[in-house]
Coordinates of C-alpha atoms in Angstrom, one line a residue:
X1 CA -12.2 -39.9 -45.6
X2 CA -14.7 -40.5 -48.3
X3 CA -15.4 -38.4 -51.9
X4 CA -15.9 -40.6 -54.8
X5 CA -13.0 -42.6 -53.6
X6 CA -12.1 -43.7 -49.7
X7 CA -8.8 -42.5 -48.7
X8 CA -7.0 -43.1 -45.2
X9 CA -5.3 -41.4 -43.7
X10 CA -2.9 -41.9 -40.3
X11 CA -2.5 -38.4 -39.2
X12 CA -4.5 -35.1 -39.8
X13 CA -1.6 -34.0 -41.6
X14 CA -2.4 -37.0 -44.1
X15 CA -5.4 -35.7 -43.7
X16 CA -4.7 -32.2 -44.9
X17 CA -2.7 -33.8 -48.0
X18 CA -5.4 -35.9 -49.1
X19 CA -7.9 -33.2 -49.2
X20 CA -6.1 -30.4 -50.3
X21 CA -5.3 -32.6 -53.5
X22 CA -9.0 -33.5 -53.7
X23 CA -9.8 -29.9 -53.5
X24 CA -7.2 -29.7 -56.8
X25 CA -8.6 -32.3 -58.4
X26 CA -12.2 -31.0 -57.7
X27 CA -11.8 -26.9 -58.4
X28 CA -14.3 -26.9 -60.7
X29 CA -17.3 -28.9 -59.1
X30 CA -16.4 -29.6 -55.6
X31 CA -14.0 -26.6 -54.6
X32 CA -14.8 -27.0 -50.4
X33 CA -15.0 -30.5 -50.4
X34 CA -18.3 -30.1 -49.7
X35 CA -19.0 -34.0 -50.6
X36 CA -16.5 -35.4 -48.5
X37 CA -17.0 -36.9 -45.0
X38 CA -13.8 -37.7 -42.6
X39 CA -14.6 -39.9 -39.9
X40 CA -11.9 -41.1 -37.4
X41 CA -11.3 -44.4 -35.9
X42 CA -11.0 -45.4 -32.8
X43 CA -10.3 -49.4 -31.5
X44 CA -14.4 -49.4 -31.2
X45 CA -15.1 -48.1 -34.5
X46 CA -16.2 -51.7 -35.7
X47 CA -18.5 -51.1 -33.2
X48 CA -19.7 -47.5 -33.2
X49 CA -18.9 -46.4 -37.4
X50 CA -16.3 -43.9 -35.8
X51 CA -17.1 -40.4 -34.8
X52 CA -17.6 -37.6 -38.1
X53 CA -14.6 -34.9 -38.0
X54 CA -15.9 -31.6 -39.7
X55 CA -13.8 -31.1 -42.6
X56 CA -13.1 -27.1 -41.6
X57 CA -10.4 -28.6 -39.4
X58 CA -8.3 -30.0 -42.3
X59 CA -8.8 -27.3 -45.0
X60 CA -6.0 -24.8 -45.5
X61 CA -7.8 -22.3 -47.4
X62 CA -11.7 -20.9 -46.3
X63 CA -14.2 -22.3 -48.0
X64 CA -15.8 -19.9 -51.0
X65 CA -19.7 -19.3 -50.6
X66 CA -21.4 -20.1 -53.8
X67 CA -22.6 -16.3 -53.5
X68 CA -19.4 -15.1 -53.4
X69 CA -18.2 -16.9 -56.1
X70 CA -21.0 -16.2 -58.0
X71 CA -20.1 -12.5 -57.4
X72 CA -16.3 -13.2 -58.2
X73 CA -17.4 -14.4 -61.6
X74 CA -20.0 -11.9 -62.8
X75 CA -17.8 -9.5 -62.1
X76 CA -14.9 -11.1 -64.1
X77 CA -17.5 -10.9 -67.3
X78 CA -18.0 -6.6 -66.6

Protein backbone atom coordinates (compact mmCIF):
# COMPACT_ATOMS: atom_id res chain seq x y z
CA UNK A 1 0.00 0.00 0.00
CA UNK A 2 1.40 3.34 -0.73
CA UNK A 3 0.14 7.13 0.48
CA UNK A 4 2.95 9.34 1.58
CA UNK A 5 4.28 6.38 3.42
CA UNK A 6 4.48 2.38 2.21
CA UNK A 7 2.67 0.26 4.50
CA UNK A 8 2.36 -3.78 4.23
CA UNK A 9 0.18 -5.44 4.85
CA UNK A 10 -0.28 -9.62 5.13
CA UNK A 11 -3.95 -9.91 4.97
CA UNK A 12 -6.82 -7.63 3.59
CA UNK A 13 -7.91 -7.35 6.95
CA UNK A 14 -4.35 -5.58 7.60
CA UNK A 15 -5.30 -4.02 4.80
CA UNK A 16 -8.59 -2.59 5.99
CA UNK A 17 -6.68 -1.38 9.36
CA UNK A 18 -4.11 0.38 7.54
CA UNK A 19 -6.32 2.40 5.52
CA UNK A 20 -9.08 3.03 7.60
CA UNK A 21 -6.38 4.76 9.91
CA UNK A 22 -5.08 6.62 6.89
CA UNK A 23 -8.53 7.71 6.10
CA UNK A 24 -8.37 9.12 10.07
CA UNK A 25 -5.38 10.55 9.71
CA UNK A 26 -6.32 12.09 6.25
CA UNK A 27 -10.16 13.47 6.97
CA UNK A 28 -9.42 16.63 6.00
CA UNK A 29 -7.46 16.33 2.59
CA UNK A 30 -7.60 12.79 1.50
CA UNK A 31 -10.96 11.51 3.09
CA UNK A 32 -11.34 8.24 0.20
CA UNK A 33 -7.86 7.54 0.05
CA UNK A 34 -8.00 8.74 -3.15
CA UNK A 35 -3.97 8.93 -3.30
CA UNK A 36 -3.38 5.60 -2.21
CA UNK A 37 -2.52 2.57 -4.48
CA UNK A 38 -2.63 -1.21 -2.96
CA UNK A 39 -0.86 -3.61 -5.04
CA UNK A 40 -0.51 -7.27 -3.97
CA UNK A 41 2.31 -9.63 -4.28
CA UNK A 42 2.59 -12.59 -5.65
CA UNK A 43 6.14 -14.88 -5.74
CA UNK A 44 6.61 -13.12 -9.42
CA UNK A 45 6.09 -9.66 -8.29
CA UNK A 46 9.88 -9.01 -8.60
CA UNK A 47 9.13 -9.76 -11.89
CA UNK A 48 5.77 -8.36 -12.87
CA UNK A 49 5.48 -5.02 -10.04
CA UNK A 50 2.41 -7.00 -8.64
CA UNK A 51 -1.16 -6.65 -9.79
CA UNK A 52 -3.10 -3.05 -8.51
CA UNK A 53 -6.10 -3.93 -6.05
CA UNK A 54 -8.87 -1.10 -6.24
CA UNK A 55 -8.97 0.32 -2.97
CA UNK A 56 -13.17 0.07 -2.94
CA UNK A 57 -12.47 -3.42 -1.73
CA UNK A 58 -10.83 -2.44 1.57
CA UNK A 59 -12.82 0.66 2.54
CA UNK A 60 -15.52 0.33 5.20
CA UNK A 61 -17.33 3.37 4.64
CA UNK A 62 -18.42 4.70 0.73
CA UNK A 63 -16.44 7.10 -0.55
CA UNK A 64 -17.96 10.95 -0.34
CA UNK A 65 -18.17 12.70 -3.92
CA UNK A 66 -16.60 16.07 -3.68
CA UNK A 67 -20.21 17.29 -4.88
CA UNK A 68 -21.73 15.89 -2.21
CA UNK A 69 -19.54 17.14 0.27
CA UNK A 70 -19.53 20.21 -1.14
CA UNK A 71 -23.38 20.13 -0.66
CA UNK A 72 -23.01 18.72 3.02
CA UNK A 73 -21.04 21.87 3.80
CA UNK A 74 -22.89 24.68 2.19
CA UNK A 75 -25.65 23.58 3.68
CA UNK A 76 -24.09 23.45 7.27
CA UNK A 77 -23.34 27.42 6.65
CA UNK A 78 -27.52 28.11 5.83
Amino acid sequence: MDGERRGRAASDDEARAWIRAYRAEHAQDDPDATHVQIRRLSAWSWLTGGSLVPREHFLDKPLHSVAARRAAEEGEHL
